[in-house]
PDB file of C-alpha atoms in Angstrom:
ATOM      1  CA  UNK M  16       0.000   0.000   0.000  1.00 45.00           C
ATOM      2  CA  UNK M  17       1.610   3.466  -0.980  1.00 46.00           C
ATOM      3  CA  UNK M  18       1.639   6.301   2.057  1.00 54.00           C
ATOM      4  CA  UNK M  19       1.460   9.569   0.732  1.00 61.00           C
ATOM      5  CA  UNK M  20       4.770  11.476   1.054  1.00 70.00           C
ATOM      6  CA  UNK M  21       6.016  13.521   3.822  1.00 75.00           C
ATOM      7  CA  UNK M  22       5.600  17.198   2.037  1.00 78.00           C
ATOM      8  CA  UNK M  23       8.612  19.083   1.848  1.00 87.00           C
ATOM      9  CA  UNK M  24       8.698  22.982   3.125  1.00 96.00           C
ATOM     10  CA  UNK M  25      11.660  25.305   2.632  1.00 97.00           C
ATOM     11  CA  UNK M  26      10.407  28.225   4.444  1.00 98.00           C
ATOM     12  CA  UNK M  27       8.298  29.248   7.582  1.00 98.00           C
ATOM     13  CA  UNK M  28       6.917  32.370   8.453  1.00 98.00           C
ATOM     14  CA  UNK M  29       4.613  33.090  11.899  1.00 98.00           C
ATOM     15  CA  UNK M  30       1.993  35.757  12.425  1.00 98.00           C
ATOM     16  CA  UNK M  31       1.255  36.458  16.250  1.00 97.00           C
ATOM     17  CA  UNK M  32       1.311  37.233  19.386  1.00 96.00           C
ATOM     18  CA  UNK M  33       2.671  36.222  22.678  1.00 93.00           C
ATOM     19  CA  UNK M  34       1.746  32.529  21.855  1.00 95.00           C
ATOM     20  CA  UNK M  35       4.040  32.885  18.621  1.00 97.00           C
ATOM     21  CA  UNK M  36       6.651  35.024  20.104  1.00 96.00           C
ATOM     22  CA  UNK M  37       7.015  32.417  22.672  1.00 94.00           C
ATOM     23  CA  UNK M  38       6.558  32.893  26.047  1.00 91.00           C
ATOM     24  CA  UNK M  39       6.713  31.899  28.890  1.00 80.00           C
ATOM     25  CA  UNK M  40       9.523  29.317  27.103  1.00 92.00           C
ATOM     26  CA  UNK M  41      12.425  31.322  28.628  1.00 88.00           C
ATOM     27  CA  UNK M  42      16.063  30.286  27.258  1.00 88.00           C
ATOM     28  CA  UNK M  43      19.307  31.039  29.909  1.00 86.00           C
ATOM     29  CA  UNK M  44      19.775  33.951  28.326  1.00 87.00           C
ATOM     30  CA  UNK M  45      16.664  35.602  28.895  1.00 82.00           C
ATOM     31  CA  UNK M  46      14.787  35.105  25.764  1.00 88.00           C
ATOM     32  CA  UNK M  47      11.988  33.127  24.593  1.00 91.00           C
ATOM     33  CA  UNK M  48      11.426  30.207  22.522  1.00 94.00           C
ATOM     34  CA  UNK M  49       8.440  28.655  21.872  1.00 96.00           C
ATOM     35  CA  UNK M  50       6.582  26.290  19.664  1.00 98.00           C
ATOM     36  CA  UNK M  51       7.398  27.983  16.368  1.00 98.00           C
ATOM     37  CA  UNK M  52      11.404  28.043  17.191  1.00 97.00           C
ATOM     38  CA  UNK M  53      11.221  24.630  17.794  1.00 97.00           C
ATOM     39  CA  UNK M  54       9.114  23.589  14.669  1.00 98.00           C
ATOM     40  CA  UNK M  55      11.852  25.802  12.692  1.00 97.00           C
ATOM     41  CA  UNK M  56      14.290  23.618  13.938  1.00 96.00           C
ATOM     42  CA  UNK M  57      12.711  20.624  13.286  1.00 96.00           C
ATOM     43  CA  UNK M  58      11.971  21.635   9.528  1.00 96.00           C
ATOM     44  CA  UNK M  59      15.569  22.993   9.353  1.00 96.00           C
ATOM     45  CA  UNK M  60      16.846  19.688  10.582  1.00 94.00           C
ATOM     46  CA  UNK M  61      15.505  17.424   7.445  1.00 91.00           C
ATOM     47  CA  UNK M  62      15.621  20.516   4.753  1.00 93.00           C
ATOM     48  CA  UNK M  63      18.620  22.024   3.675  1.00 89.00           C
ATOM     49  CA  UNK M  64      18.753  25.930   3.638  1.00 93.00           C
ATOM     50  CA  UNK M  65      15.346  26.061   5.800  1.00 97.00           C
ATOM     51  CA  UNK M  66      14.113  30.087   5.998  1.00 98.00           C
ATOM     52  CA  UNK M  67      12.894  31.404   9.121  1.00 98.00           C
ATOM     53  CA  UNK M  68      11.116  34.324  10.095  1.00 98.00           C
ATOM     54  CA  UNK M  69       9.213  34.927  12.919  1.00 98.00           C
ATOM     55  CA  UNK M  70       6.946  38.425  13.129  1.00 98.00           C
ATOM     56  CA  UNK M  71       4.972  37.688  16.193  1.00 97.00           C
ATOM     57  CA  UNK M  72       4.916  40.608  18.867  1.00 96.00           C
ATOM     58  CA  UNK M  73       3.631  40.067  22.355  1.00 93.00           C
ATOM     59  CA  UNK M  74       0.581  41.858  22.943  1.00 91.00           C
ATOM     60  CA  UNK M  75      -0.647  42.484  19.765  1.00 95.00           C
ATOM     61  CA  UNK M  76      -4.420  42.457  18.713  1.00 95.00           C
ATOM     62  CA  UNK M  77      -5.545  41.196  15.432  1.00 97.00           C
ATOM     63  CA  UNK M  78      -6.381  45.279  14.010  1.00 97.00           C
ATOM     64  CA  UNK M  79      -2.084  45.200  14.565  1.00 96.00           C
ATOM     65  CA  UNK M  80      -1.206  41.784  13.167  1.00 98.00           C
ATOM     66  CA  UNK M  81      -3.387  42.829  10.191  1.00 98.00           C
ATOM     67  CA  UNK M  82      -1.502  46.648   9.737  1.00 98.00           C
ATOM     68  CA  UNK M  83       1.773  44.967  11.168  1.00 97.00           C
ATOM     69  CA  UNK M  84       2.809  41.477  10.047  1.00 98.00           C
ATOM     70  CA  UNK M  85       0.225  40.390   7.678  1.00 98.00           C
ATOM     71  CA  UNK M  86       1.479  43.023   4.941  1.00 98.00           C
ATOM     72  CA  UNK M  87       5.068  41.698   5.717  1.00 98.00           C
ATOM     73  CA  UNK M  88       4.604  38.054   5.847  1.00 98.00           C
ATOM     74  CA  UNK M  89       2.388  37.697   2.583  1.00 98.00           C
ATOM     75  CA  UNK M  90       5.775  39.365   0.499  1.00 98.00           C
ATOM     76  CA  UNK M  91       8.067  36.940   1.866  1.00 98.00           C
ATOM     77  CA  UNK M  92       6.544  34.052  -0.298  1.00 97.00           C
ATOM     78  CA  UNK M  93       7.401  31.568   2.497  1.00 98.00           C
ATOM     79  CA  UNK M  94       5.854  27.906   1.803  1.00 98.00           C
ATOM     80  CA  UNK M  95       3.822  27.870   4.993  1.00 98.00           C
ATOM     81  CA  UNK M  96       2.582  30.949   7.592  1.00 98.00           C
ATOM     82  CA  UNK M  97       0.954  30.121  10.368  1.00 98.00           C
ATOM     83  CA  UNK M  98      -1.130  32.972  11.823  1.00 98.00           C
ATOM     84  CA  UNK M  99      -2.833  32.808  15.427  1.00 98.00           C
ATOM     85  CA  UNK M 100      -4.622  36.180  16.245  1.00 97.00           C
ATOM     86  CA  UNK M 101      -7.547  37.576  18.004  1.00 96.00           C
ATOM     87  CA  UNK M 102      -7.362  35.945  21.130  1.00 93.00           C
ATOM     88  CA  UNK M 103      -6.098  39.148  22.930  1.00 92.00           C
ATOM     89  CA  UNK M 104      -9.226  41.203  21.880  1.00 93.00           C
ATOM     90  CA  UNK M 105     -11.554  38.505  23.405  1.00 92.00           C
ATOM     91  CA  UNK M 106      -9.377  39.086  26.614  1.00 85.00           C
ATOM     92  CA  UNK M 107     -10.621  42.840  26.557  1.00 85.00           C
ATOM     93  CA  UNK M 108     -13.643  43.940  28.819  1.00 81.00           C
ATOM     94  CA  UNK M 109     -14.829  45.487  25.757  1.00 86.00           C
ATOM     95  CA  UNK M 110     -14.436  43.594  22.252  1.00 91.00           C
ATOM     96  CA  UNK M 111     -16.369  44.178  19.103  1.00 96.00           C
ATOM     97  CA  UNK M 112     -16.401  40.051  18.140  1.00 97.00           C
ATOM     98  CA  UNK M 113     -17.667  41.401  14.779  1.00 97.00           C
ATOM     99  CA  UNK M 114     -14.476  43.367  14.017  1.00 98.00           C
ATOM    100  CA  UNK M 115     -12.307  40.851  14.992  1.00 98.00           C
ATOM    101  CA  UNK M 116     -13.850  38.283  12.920  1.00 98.00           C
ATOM    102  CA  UNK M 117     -13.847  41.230   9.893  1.00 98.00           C
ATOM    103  CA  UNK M 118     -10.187  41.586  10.375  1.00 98.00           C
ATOM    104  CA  UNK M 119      -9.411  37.845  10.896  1.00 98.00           C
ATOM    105  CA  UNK M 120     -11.108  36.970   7.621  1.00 98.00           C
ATOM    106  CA  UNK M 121      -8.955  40.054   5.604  1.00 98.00           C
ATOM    107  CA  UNK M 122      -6.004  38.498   7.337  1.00 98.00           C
ATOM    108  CA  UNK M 123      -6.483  35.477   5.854  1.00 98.00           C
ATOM    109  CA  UNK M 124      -7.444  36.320   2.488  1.00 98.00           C
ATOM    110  CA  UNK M 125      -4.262  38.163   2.065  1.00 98.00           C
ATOM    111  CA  UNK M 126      -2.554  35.495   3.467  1.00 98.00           C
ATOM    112  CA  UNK M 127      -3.701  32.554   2.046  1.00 98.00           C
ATOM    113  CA  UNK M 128      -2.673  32.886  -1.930  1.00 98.00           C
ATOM    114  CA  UNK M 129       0.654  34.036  -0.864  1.00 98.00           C
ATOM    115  CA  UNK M 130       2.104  30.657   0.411  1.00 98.00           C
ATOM    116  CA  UNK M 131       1.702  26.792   0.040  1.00 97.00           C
ATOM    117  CA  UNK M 132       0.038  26.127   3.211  1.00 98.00           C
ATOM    118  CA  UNK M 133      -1.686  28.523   5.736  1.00 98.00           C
ATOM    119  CA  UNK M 134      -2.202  27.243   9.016  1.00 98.00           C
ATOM    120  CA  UNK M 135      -4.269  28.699  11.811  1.00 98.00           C
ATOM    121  CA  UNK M 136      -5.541  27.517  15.093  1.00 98.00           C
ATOM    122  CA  UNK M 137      -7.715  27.319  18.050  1.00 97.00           C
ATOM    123  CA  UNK M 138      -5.420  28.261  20.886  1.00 94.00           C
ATOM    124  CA  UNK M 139      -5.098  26.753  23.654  1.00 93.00           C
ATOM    125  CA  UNK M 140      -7.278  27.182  26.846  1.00 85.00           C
ATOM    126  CA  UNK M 141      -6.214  27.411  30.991  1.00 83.00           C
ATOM    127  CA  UNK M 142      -8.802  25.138  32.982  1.00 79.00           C
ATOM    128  CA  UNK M 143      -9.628  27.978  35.950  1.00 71.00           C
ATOM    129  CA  UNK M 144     -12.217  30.582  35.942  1.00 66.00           C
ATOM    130  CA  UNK M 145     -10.632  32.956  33.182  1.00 63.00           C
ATOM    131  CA  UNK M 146     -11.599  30.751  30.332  1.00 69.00           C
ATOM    132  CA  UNK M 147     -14.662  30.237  31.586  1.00 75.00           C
ATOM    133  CA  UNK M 148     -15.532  33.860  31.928  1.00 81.00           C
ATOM    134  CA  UNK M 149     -14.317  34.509  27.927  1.00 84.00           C
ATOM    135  CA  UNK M 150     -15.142  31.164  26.772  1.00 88.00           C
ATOM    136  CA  UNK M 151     -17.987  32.309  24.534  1.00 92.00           C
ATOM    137  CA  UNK M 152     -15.831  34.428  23.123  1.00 94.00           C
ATOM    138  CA  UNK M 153     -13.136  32.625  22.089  1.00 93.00           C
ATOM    139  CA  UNK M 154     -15.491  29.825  20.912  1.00 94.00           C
ATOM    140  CA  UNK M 155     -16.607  32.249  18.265  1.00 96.00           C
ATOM    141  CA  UNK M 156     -13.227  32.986  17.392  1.00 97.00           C
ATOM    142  CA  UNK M 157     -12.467  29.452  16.315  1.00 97.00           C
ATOM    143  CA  UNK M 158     -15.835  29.162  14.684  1.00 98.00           C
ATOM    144  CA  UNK M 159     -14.779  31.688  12.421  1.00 98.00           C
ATOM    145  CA  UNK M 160     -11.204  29.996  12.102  1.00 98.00           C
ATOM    146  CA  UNK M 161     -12.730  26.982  11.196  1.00 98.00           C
ATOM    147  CA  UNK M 162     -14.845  28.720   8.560  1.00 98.00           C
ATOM    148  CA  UNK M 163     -11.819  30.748   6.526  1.00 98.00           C
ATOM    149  CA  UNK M 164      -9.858  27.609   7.330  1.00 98.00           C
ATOM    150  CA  UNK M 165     -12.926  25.307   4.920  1.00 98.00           C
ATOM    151  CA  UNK M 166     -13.014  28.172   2.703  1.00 98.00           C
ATOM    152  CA  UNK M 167      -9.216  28.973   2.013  1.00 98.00           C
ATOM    153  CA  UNK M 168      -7.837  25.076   2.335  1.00 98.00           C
ATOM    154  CA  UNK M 169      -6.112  26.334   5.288  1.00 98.00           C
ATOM    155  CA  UNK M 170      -4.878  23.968   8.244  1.00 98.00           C
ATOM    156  CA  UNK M 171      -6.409  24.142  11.491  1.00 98.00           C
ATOM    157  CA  UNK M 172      -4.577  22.845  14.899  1.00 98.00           C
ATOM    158  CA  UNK M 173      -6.934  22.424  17.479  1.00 97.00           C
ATOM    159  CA  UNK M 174      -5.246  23.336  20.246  1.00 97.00           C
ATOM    160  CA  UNK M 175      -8.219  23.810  22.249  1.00 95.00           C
ATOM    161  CA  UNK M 176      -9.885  20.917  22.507  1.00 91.00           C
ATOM    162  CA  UNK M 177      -6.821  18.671  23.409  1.00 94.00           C
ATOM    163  CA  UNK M 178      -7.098  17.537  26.754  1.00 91.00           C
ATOM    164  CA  UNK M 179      -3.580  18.124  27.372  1.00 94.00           C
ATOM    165  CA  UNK M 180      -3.214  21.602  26.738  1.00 94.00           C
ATOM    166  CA  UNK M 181      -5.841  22.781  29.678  1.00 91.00           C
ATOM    167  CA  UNK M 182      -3.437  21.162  32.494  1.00 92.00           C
ATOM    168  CA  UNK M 183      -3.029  24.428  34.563  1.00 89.00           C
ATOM    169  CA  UNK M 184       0.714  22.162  35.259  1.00 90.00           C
ATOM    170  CA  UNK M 185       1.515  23.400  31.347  1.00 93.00           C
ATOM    171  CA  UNK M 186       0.994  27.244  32.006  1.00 90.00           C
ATOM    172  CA  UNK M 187       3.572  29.592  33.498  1.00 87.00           C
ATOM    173  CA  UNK M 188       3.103  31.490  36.953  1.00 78.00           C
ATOM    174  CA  UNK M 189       1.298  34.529  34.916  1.00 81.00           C
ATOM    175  CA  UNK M 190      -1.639  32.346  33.574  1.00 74.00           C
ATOM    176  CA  UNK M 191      -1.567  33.097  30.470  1.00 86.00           C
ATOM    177  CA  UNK M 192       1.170  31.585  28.640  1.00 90.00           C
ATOM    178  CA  UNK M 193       2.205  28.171  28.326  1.00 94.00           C
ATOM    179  CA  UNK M 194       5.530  26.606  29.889  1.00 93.00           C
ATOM    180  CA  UNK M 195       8.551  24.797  27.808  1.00 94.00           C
ATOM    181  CA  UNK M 196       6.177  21.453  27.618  1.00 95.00           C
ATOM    182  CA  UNK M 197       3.479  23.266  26.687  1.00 95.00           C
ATOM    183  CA  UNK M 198       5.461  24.896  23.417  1.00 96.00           C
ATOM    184  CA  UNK M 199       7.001  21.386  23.035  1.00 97.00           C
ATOM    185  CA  UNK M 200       3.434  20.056  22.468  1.00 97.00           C
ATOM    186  CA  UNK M 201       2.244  22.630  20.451  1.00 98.00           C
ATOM    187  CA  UNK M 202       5.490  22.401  17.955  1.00 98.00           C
ATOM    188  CA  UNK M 203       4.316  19.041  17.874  1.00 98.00           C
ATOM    189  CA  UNK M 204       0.823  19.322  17.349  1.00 98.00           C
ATOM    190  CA  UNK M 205       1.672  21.770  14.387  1.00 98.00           C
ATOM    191  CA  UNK M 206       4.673  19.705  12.908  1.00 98.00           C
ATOM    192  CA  UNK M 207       1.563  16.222  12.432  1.00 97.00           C
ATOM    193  CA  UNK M 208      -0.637  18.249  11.310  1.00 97.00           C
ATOM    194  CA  UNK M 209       2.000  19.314   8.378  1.00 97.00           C
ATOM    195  CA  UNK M 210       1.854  15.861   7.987  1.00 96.00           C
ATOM    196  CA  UNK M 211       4.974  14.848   9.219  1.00 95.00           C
ATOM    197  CA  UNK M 212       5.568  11.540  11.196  1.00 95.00           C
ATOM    198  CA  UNK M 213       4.789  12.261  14.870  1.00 96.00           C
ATOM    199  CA  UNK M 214       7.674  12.362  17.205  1.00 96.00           C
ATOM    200  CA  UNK M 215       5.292  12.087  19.724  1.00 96.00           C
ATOM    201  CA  UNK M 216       1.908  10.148  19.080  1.00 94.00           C
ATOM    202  CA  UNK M 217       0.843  10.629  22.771  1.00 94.00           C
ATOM    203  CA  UNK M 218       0.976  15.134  22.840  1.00 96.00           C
ATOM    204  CA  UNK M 219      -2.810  14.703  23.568  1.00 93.00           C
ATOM    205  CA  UNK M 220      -2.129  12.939  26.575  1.00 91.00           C
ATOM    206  CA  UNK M 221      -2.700  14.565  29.703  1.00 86.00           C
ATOM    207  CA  UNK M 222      -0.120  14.069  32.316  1.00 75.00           C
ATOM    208  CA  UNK M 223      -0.324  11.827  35.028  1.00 76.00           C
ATOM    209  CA  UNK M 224      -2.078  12.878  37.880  1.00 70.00           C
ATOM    210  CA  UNK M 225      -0.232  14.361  40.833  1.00 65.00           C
ATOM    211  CA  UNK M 226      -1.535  15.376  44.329  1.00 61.00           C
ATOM    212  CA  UNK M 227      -3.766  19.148  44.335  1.00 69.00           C
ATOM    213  CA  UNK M 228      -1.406  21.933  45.953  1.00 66.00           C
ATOM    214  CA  UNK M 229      -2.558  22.327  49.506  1.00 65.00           C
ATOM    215  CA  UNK M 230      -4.839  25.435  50.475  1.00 62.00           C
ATOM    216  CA  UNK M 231      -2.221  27.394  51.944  1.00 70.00           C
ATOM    217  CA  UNK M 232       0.287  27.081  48.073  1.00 56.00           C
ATOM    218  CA  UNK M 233      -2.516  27.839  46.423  1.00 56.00           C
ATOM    219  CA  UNK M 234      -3.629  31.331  47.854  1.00 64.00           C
ATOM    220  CA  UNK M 235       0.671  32.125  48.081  1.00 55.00           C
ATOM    221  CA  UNK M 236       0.401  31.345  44.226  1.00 56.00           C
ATOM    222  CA  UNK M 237      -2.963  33.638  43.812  1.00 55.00           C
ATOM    223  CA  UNK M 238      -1.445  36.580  45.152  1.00 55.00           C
ATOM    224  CA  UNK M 239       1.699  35.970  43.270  1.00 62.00           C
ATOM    225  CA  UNK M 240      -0.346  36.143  40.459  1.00 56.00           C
ATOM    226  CA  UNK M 241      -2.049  39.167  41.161  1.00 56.00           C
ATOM    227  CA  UNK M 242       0.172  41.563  42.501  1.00 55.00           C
ATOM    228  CA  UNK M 243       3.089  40.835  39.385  1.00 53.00           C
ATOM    229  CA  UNK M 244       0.653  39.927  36.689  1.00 49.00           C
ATOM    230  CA  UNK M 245      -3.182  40.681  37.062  1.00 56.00           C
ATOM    231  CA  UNK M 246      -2.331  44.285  38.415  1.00 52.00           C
ATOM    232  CA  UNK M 247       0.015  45.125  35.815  1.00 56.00           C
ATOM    233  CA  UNK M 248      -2.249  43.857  32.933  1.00 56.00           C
ATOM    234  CA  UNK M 249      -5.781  45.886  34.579  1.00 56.00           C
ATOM    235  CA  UNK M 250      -2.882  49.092  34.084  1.00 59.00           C
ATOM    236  CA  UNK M 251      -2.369  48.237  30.707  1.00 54.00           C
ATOM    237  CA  UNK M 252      -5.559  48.087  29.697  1.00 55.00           C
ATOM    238  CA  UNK M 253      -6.612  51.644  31.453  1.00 54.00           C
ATOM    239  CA  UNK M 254      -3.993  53.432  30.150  1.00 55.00           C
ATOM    240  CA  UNK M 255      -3.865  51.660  26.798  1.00 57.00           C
ATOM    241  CA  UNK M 256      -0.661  50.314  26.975  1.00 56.00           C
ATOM    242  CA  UNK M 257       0.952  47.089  25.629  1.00 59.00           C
ATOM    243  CA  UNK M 258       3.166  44.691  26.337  1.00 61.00           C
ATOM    244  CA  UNK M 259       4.838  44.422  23.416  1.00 57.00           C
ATOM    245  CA  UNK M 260       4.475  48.741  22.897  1.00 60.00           C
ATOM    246  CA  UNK M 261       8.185  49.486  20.849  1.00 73.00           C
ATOM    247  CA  UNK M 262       8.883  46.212  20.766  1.00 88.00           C
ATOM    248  CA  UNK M 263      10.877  44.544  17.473  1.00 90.00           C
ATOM    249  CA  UNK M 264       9.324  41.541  15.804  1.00 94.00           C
ATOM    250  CA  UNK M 265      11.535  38.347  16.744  1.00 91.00           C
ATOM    251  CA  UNK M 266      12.874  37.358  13.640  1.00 96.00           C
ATOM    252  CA  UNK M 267      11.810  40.066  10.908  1.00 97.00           C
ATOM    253  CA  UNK M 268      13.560  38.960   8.012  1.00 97.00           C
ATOM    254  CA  UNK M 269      13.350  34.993   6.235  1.00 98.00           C
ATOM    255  CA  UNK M 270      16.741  34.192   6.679  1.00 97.00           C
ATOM    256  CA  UNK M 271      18.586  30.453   7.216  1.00 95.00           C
ATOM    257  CA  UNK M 272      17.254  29.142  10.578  1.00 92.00           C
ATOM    258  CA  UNK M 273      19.932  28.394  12.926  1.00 81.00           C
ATOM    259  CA  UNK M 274      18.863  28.127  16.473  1.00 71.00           C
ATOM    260  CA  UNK M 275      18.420  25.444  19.531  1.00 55.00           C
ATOM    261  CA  UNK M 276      17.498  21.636  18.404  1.00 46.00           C
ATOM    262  CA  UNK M 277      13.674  20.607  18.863  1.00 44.00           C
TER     263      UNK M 277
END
């Protein structure tokens, strides 16, 4: 029986946010990895002269990615982009969900004819009381992914409904960004869905259960969380400020990945 060939990519670009920029995967020296370093690396490792680019900016909203990146990334003629927007604007207290949709689908159809393969997602989602409070929200979000995705012949990684990804043991102290594992997953989740052999069949998997953090850890951790993350973030959004405000893309330019192994 013939197996359809393992598809061969010379060049990635990513469109995104936090998630794409890659924290909370901190490296010695202070920066971040993430999920699309590490698929870089494992495209570079089996193509020769592999491109790289990487215009993600924490804190962006999709109305930015569109102005921003999307312009940029659709003139590199990269073989895939993968583009994962929107899901800061369903964090605000006040989001237009038609807008966002509006600028999701222009991102999209700029996107789309200018590479091989597009590939979106449904990101990820912390089991706790934040999701559940914008979990209408985000729902609608991937319902329109998952619409442009049918209509375009895009790729969609559901992130979101692997039982994995929820484990609040996978997200970093500040709640909203996922830990080393959690990128490894995700650069795994993406690389299968390329349709590359897995690496590792079992990213789905939750991990094995440990013991619940006693009362006393667990209010420590909550105002941890609040005074260096929650408090700064309400600022932000009063004074409409960003995390990522003057902030460089990672990698701007499509140039010969070199980097960390996957």
């Amino acid at each position: 029986m013939q197996t359809n060939p393992t598809p061969l990519y010379t060049s990635l670009v990513a469109v995104g946010d936090s998630f794409t920029e890659g924290m909370s995967d901190r490296m010695s020296d202070g920066s971040y990895r993430g999920w699309a370093d590490l698929l870089a690396a494992r495209m570079a490792a089996r193509t020769p002269d592999f491109r790289y680019a990487n215009l993600a900016v924490r804190g962006k909203l999709i109305g930015q990615i569109v102005d921003e990146q999307v312009p940029v990334a659709a003139s590199m003629g990269a073989d895939v982009i993968t583009l994962v927007g929107g899901l800061n604007d369903t964090l605000r207290p006040k989001c237009d969900m038609g807008l966002v949709r509006g600028l999701l689908t222009e991102a999209v159809e700029r996107l789309a004819p200018s590479c091989k393969q597009l590939v979106l997602m449904r990101s990820p989602g912390r089991q706790g009381p934040v999701l559940d409070r914008f979990r209408p929200r985000m729902e609608e979000l991937f319902e329109c992914v998952d619409g442009l995705a049918a209509k375009h012949g895009a790729l969609v990684v559901d992130l979101y409904g692997a039982p994995s990804l929820g484990d609040p043991r996978l997200w970093d102290v500040d709640r909203l960004h996922l830990t080393a594992e959690g990128h490894r997953r995700v650069a795994e989740a993406v690389w299968q869905r390329l349709g590359h052999p897995a690496e590792d069949a079992e990213w789905q998997t939750p991990m094995p259960a440990t013991a619940p953090p006693g009362w006393i850890d667990r209010r420590v951790a909550d105002v941890r969380f609040t005074r260096e993350y929650l408090l700064p973030w309400i600022g932000r959004r009063l004074t409409g400020r960003s995390s990522g405000d003057g902030l460089p893309p990672k990698r701007p330019d499509l140039l010969p990945y070199e980097g960390p192994a996957a």
